[in-house]
């Protein structure tokens, strides 16, 4: 495949605009479903935190949160918005064993290239405590697309479940 995308460059260049467009999204129902499965006060990894919107909500509700993002500009935005530490880290750099009660990957791992996705899911699974929970969101489909210079790995729930089972 001819690489016609650079996600990190896009987010570094467009961080302010991206955050302004997404900071007020209301995910209350999704938060409730996810947090119902996490012990109160548990540790959540916001994996690809973007603006920090979700991590701030979790923190304000009494959860411990670690924030990561690959984009330096988004890390800086999230630090200012949440007043929490944010680690600049690529998905493949996750190296934890049974550390997190939950991993929140809202609109983030959909940018992982299809051939690398199983490896990243294994790392995420390994990072969860027994009984831990992952939230992943994707654009629905079974292909990859490039839009605005960003790569999207379109997935279906059955496809993700099959990868997890393998």
PDB file of C-alpha atoms in Angstrom:
ATOM      1  CA  UNK A   1       0.000   0.000   0.000  1.00  0.00           C
ATOM      2  CA  UNK A   2       1.248   3.456  -0.860  1.00  0.00           C
ATOM      3  CA  UNK A   3       1.316   5.328   2.457  1.00  0.00           C
ATOM      4  CA  UNK A   4      -0.717   8.454   1.789  1.00  0.00           C
ATOM      5  CA  UNK A   5      -1.411   9.241   5.422  1.00  0.00           C
ATOM      6  CA  UNK A   6       0.364  10.441   8.550  1.00  0.00           C
ATOM      7  CA  UNK A   7      -1.987  10.366  11.527  1.00  0.00           C
ATOM      8  CA  UNK A   8       0.471  11.876  14.002  1.00  0.00           C
ATOM      9  CA  UNK A   9       1.266  14.752  11.679  1.00  0.00           C
ATOM     10  CA  UNK A  10      -2.450  15.383  11.152  1.00  0.00           C
ATOM     11  CA  UNK A  11      -3.144  15.503  14.904  1.00  0.00           C
ATOM     12  CA  UNK A  12      -0.044  17.572  15.631  1.00  0.00           C
ATOM     13  CA  UNK A  13      -1.094  20.088  12.972  1.00  0.00           C
ATOM     14  CA  UNK A  14      -4.834  20.063  13.716  1.00  0.00           C
ATOM     15  CA  UNK A  15      -4.902  19.476  17.507  1.00  0.00           C
ATOM     16  CA  UNK A  16      -6.704  22.684  18.425  1.00  0.00           C
ATOM     17  CA  UNK A  17      -9.378  22.292  15.745  1.00  0.00           C
ATOM     18  CA  UNK A  18      -9.844  18.564  16.485  1.00  0.00           C
ATOM     19  CA  UNK A  19     -10.225  19.200  20.217  1.00  0.00           C
ATOM     20  CA  UNK A  20     -12.625  22.097  19.697  1.00  0.00           C
ATOM     21  CA  UNK A  21     -14.810  19.873  17.480  1.00  0.00           C
ATOM     22  CA  UNK A  22     -14.863  16.905  19.891  1.00  0.00           C
ATOM     23  CA  UNK A  23     -14.523  18.303  23.417  1.00  0.00           C
ATOM     24  CA  UNK A  24     -18.276  18.619  24.020  1.00  0.00           C
ATOM     25  CA  UNK A  25     -19.398  15.236  22.662  1.00  0.00           C
ATOM     26  CA  UNK A  26     -21.867  13.671  25.079  1.00  0.00           C
ATOM     27  CA  UNK A  27     -20.928  10.042  25.724  1.00  0.00           C
ATOM     28  CA  UNK A  28     -22.851   9.704  28.979  1.00  0.00           C
ATOM     29  CA  UNK A  29     -24.547   6.409  28.078  1.00  0.00           C
ATOM     30  CA  UNK A  30     -21.279   4.846  26.943  1.00  0.00           C
ATOM     31  CA  UNK A  31     -19.484   6.108  30.067  1.00  0.00           C
ATOM     32  CA  UNK A  32     -22.169   4.561  32.270  1.00  0.00           C
ATOM     33  CA  UNK A  33     -21.959   1.171  30.563  1.00  0.00           C
ATOM     34  CA  UNK A  34     -18.144   1.146  30.746  1.00  0.00           C
ATOM     35  CA  UNK A  35     -17.826   2.406  34.327  1.00  0.00           C
ATOM     36  CA  UNK A  36     -20.458  -0.052  35.590  1.00  0.00           C
ATOM     37  CA  UNK A  37     -17.875  -2.764  34.875  1.00  0.00           C
ATOM     38  CA  UNK A  38     -14.953  -0.982  36.598  1.00  0.00           C
ATOM     39  CA  UNK A  39     -14.515  -0.956  40.383  1.00  0.00           C
ATOM     40  CA  UNK A  40     -15.053   2.559  41.734  1.00  0.00           C
ATOM     41  CA  UNK A  41     -11.658   4.169  42.084  1.00  0.00           C
ATOM     42  CA  UNK A  42     -10.156   1.641  39.661  1.00  0.00           C
ATOM     43  CA  UNK A  43      -7.356   2.425  37.250  1.00  0.00           C
ATOM     44  CA  UNK A  44      -8.319   3.288  33.658  1.00  0.00           C
ATOM     45  CA  UNK A  45      -5.914   3.740  30.762  1.00  0.00           C
ATOM     46  CA  UNK A  46      -7.178   6.371  28.315  1.00  0.00           C
ATOM     47  CA  UNK A  47      -5.342   4.930  25.316  1.00  0.00           C
ATOM     48  CA  UNK A  48      -5.181   7.674  22.723  1.00  0.00           C
ATOM     49  CA  UNK A  49      -6.716  10.344  24.956  1.00  0.00           C
ATOM     50  CA  UNK A  50      -7.008  13.124  22.387  1.00  0.00           C
ATOM     51  CA  UNK A  51      -8.242  16.227  24.214  1.00  0.00           C
ATOM     52  CA  UNK A  52      -8.500  14.404  27.548  1.00  0.00           C
ATOM     53  CA  UNK A  53     -12.287  14.831  27.579  1.00  0.00           C
ATOM     54  CA  UNK A  54     -13.035  11.275  28.686  1.00  0.00           C
ATOM     55  CA  UNK A  55     -10.174  10.984  31.170  1.00  0.00           C
ATOM     56  CA  UNK A  56     -11.283  14.218  32.832  1.00  0.00           C
ATOM     57  CA  UNK A  57     -14.800  12.828  33.215  1.00  0.00           C
ATOM     58  CA  UNK A  58     -13.503   9.551  34.695  1.00  0.00           C
ATOM     59  CA  UNK A  59     -11.162  11.419  37.056  1.00  0.00           C
ATOM     60  CA  UNK A  60     -13.962  13.725  38.217  1.00  0.00           C
ATOM     61  CA  UNK A  61     -16.086  10.634  38.944  1.00  0.00           C
ATOM     62  CA  UNK A  62     -13.400   9.265  41.280  1.00  0.00           C
ATOM     63  CA  UNK A  63     -11.424   6.915  39.038  1.00  0.00           C
ATOM     64  CA  UNK A  64      -7.669   6.822  38.661  1.00  0.00           C
ATOM     65  CA  UNK A  65      -6.699   7.598  35.075  1.00  0.00           C
ATOM     66  CA  UNK A  66      -3.522   7.333  33.042  1.00  0.00           C
ATOM     67  CA  UNK A  67      -3.576   9.302  29.807  1.00  0.00           C
ATOM     68  CA  UNK A  68      -1.515   8.520  26.710  1.00  0.00           C
ATOM     69  CA  UNK A  69      -1.464   9.798  23.164  1.00  0.00           C
ATOM     70  CA  UNK A  70       1.006   9.568  20.303  1.00  0.00           C
ATOM     71  CA  UNK A  71       0.583  13.210  19.288  1.00  0.00           C
ATOM     72  CA  UNK A  72       2.717  15.699  21.202  1.00  0.00           C
ATOM     73  CA  UNK A  73       0.204  18.474  20.470  1.00  0.00           C
ATOM     74  CA  UNK A  74      -2.729  16.422  21.786  1.00  0.00           C
ATOM     75  CA  UNK A  75      -0.725  15.482  24.891  1.00  0.00           C
ATOM     76  CA  UNK A  76      -0.132  19.161  25.594  1.00  0.00           C
ATOM     77  CA  UNK A  77      -3.798  20.016  25.040  1.00  0.00           C
ATOM     78  CA  UNK A  78      -4.927  17.154  27.312  1.00  0.00           C
ATOM     79  CA  UNK A  79      -2.466  18.196  30.052  1.00  0.00           C
ATOM     80  CA  UNK A  80      -3.883  21.715  30.063  1.00  0.00           C
ATOM     81  CA  UNK A  81      -7.506  20.586  29.834  1.00  0.00           C
ATOM     82  CA  UNK A  82      -7.361  17.884  32.523  1.00  0.00           C
ATOM     83  CA  UNK A  83      -4.565  19.167  34.758  1.00  0.00           C
ATOM     84  CA  UNK A  84      -3.343  15.534  34.776  1.00  0.00           C
ATOM     85  CA  UNK A  85      -0.062  14.043  33.558  1.00  0.00           C
ATOM     86  CA  UNK A  86      -0.172  12.755  29.970  1.00  0.00           C
ATOM     87  CA  UNK A  87       2.408  10.356  28.565  1.00  0.00           C
ATOM     88  CA  UNK A  88       3.327  10.699  24.913  1.00  0.00           C
ATOM     89  CA  UNK A  89       3.326   7.089  23.730  1.00  0.00           C
ATOM     90  CA  UNK A  90       2.600   5.174  20.551  1.00  0.00           C
ATOM     91  CA  UNK A  91       0.166   2.251  20.756  1.00  0.00           C
ATOM     92  CA  UNK A  92       2.917  -0.293  20.149  1.00  0.00           C
ATOM     93  CA  UNK A  93       4.836   1.051  23.162  1.00  0.00           C
ATOM     94  CA  UNK A  94       2.237  -0.222  25.627  1.00  0.00           C
ATOM     95  CA  UNK A  95       4.098  -2.594  27.923  1.00  0.00           C
ATOM     96  CA  UNK A  96       2.086  -3.444  31.015  1.00  0.00           C
ATOM     97  CA  UNK A  97       0.965  -6.682  32.635  1.00  0.00           C
ATOM     98  CA  UNK A  98      -2.358  -6.889  34.486  1.00  0.00           C
ATOM     99  CA  UNK A  99      -2.209  -3.222  35.491  1.00  0.00           C
ATOM    100  CA  UNK A 100      -5.525  -1.673  34.429  1.00  0.00           C
ATOM    101  CA  UNK A 101      -9.116  -2.281  35.480  1.00  0.00           C
ATOM    102  CA  UNK A 102     -10.192  -0.754  32.192  1.00  0.00           C
ATOM    103  CA  UNK A 103      -8.783   0.492  28.918  1.00  0.00           C
ATOM    104  CA  UNK A 104     -10.697   3.224  27.130  1.00  0.00           C
ATOM    105  CA  UNK A 105      -9.805   3.487  23.427  1.00  0.00           C
ATOM    106  CA  UNK A 106     -12.452   5.829  22.060  1.00  0.00           C
ATOM    107  CA  UNK A 107     -11.836   6.596  18.383  1.00  0.00           C
ATOM    108  CA  UNK A 108      -8.132   5.873  18.787  1.00  0.00           C
ATOM    109  CA  UNK A 109      -7.158   2.308  17.885  1.00  0.00           C
ATOM    110  CA  UNK A 110      -9.251   2.621  14.739  1.00  0.00           C
ATOM    111  CA  UNK A 111      -6.122   4.346  13.419  1.00  0.00           C
ATOM    112  CA  UNK A 112      -3.979   1.212  13.916  1.00  0.00           C
ATOM    113  CA  UNK A 113      -3.112  -0.374  10.586  1.00  0.00           C
ATOM    114  CA  UNK A 114      -5.033  -3.591   9.948  1.00  0.00           C
ATOM    115  CA  UNK A 115      -1.913  -5.775   9.935  1.00  0.00           C
ATOM    116  CA  UNK A 116      -0.749  -4.374  13.303  1.00  0.00           C
ATOM    117  CA  UNK A 117      -4.125  -4.440  15.016  1.00  0.00           C
ATOM    118  CA  UNK A 118      -3.946  -8.004  16.450  1.00  0.00           C
ATOM    119  CA  UNK A 119      -0.578  -7.222  18.070  1.00  0.00           C
ATOM    120  CA  UNK A 120      -1.945  -4.045  19.671  1.00  0.00           C
ATOM    121  CA  UNK A 121      -5.033  -5.905  20.947  1.00  0.00           C
ATOM    122  CA  UNK A 122      -2.759  -8.538  22.542  1.00  0.00           C
ATOM    123  CA  UNK A 123      -0.808  -5.788  24.301  1.00  0.00           C
ATOM    124  CA  UNK A 124      -4.058  -4.223  25.513  1.00  0.00           C
ATOM    125  CA  UNK A 125      -5.405  -7.566  26.735  1.00  0.00           C
ATOM    126  CA  UNK A 126      -2.162  -8.292  28.570  1.00  0.00           C
ATOM    127  CA  UNK A 127      -2.326  -4.866  30.239  1.00  0.00           C
ATOM    128  CA  UNK A 128      -5.763  -5.593  31.739  1.00  0.00           C
ATOM    129  CA  UNK A 129      -6.205  -7.107  35.169  1.00  0.00           C
ATOM    130  CA  UNK A 130      -8.210 -10.346  35.208  1.00  0.00           C
ATOM    131  CA  UNK A 131     -11.820  -9.343  34.626  1.00  0.00           C
ATOM    132  CA  UNK A 132     -10.731  -5.998  33.186  1.00  0.00           C
ATOM    133  CA  UNK A 133     -12.751  -4.261  30.498  1.00  0.00           C
ATOM    134  CA  UNK A 134     -11.839  -2.662  27.173  1.00  0.00           C
ATOM    135  CA  UNK A 135     -13.882  -0.083  25.295  1.00  0.00           C
ATOM    136  CA  UNK A 136     -13.004   0.186  21.605  1.00  0.00           C
ATOM    137  CA  UNK A 137     -14.796   2.243  18.979  1.00  0.00           C
ATOM    138  CA  UNK A 138     -14.517   2.085  15.199  1.00  0.00           C
ATOM    139  CA  UNK A 139     -16.130   3.263  12.055  1.00  0.00           C
ATOM    140  CA  UNK A 140     -18.073   0.213  10.865  1.00  0.00           C
ATOM    141  CA  UNK A 141     -16.856  -1.741   7.849  1.00  0.00           C
ATOM    142  CA  UNK A 142     -14.323  -4.315   6.766  1.00  0.00           C
ATOM    143  CA  UNK A 143     -11.684  -2.297   4.958  1.00  0.00           C
ATOM    144  CA  UNK A 144      -9.319   0.569   5.530  1.00  0.00           C
ATOM    145  CA  UNK A 145      -9.792   4.094   4.269  1.00  0.00           C
ATOM    146  CA  UNK A 146      -7.747   7.262   4.245  1.00  0.00           C
ATOM    147  CA  UNK A 147      -9.541  10.550   4.910  1.00  0.00           C
ATOM    148  CA  UNK A 148      -7.987  13.962   5.488  1.00  0.00           C
ATOM    149  CA  UNK A 149      -4.586  12.279   5.624  1.00  0.00           C
ATOM    150  CA  UNK A 150      -5.651   9.881   8.421  1.00  0.00           C
ATOM    151  CA  UNK A 151      -5.796   6.082   8.240  1.00  0.00           C
ATOM    152  CA  UNK A 152      -8.949   4.362   9.498  1.00  0.00           C
ATOM    153  CA  UNK A 153      -9.219   0.632  10.117  1.00  0.00           C
ATOM    154  CA  UNK A 154     -12.925  -0.069   9.663  1.00  0.00           C
ATOM    155  CA  UNK A 155     -14.091  -3.023  11.764  1.00  0.00           C
ATOM    156  CA  UNK A 156     -17.213  -4.910  12.703  1.00  0.00           C
ATOM    157  CA  UNK A 157     -17.927  -6.318  16.148  1.00  0.00           C
ATOM    158  CA  UNK A 158     -17.614  -9.933  14.887  1.00  0.00           C
ATOM    159  CA  UNK A 159     -14.222  -9.126  13.324  1.00  0.00           C
ATOM    160  CA  UNK A 160     -12.905  -7.620  16.581  1.00  0.00           C
ATOM    161  CA  UNK A 161     -14.243 -10.576  18.582  1.00  0.00           C
ATOM    162  CA  UNK A 162     -12.546 -13.012  16.196  1.00  0.00           C
ATOM    163  CA  UNK A 163      -9.211 -11.230  16.617  1.00  0.00           C
ATOM    164  CA  UNK A 164      -9.642 -11.264  20.408  1.00  0.00           C
ATOM    165  CA  UNK A 165     -10.413 -14.987  20.396  1.00  0.00           C
ATOM    166  CA  UNK A 166      -7.301 -15.695  18.352  1.00  0.00           C
TER     167      UNK A 166
END
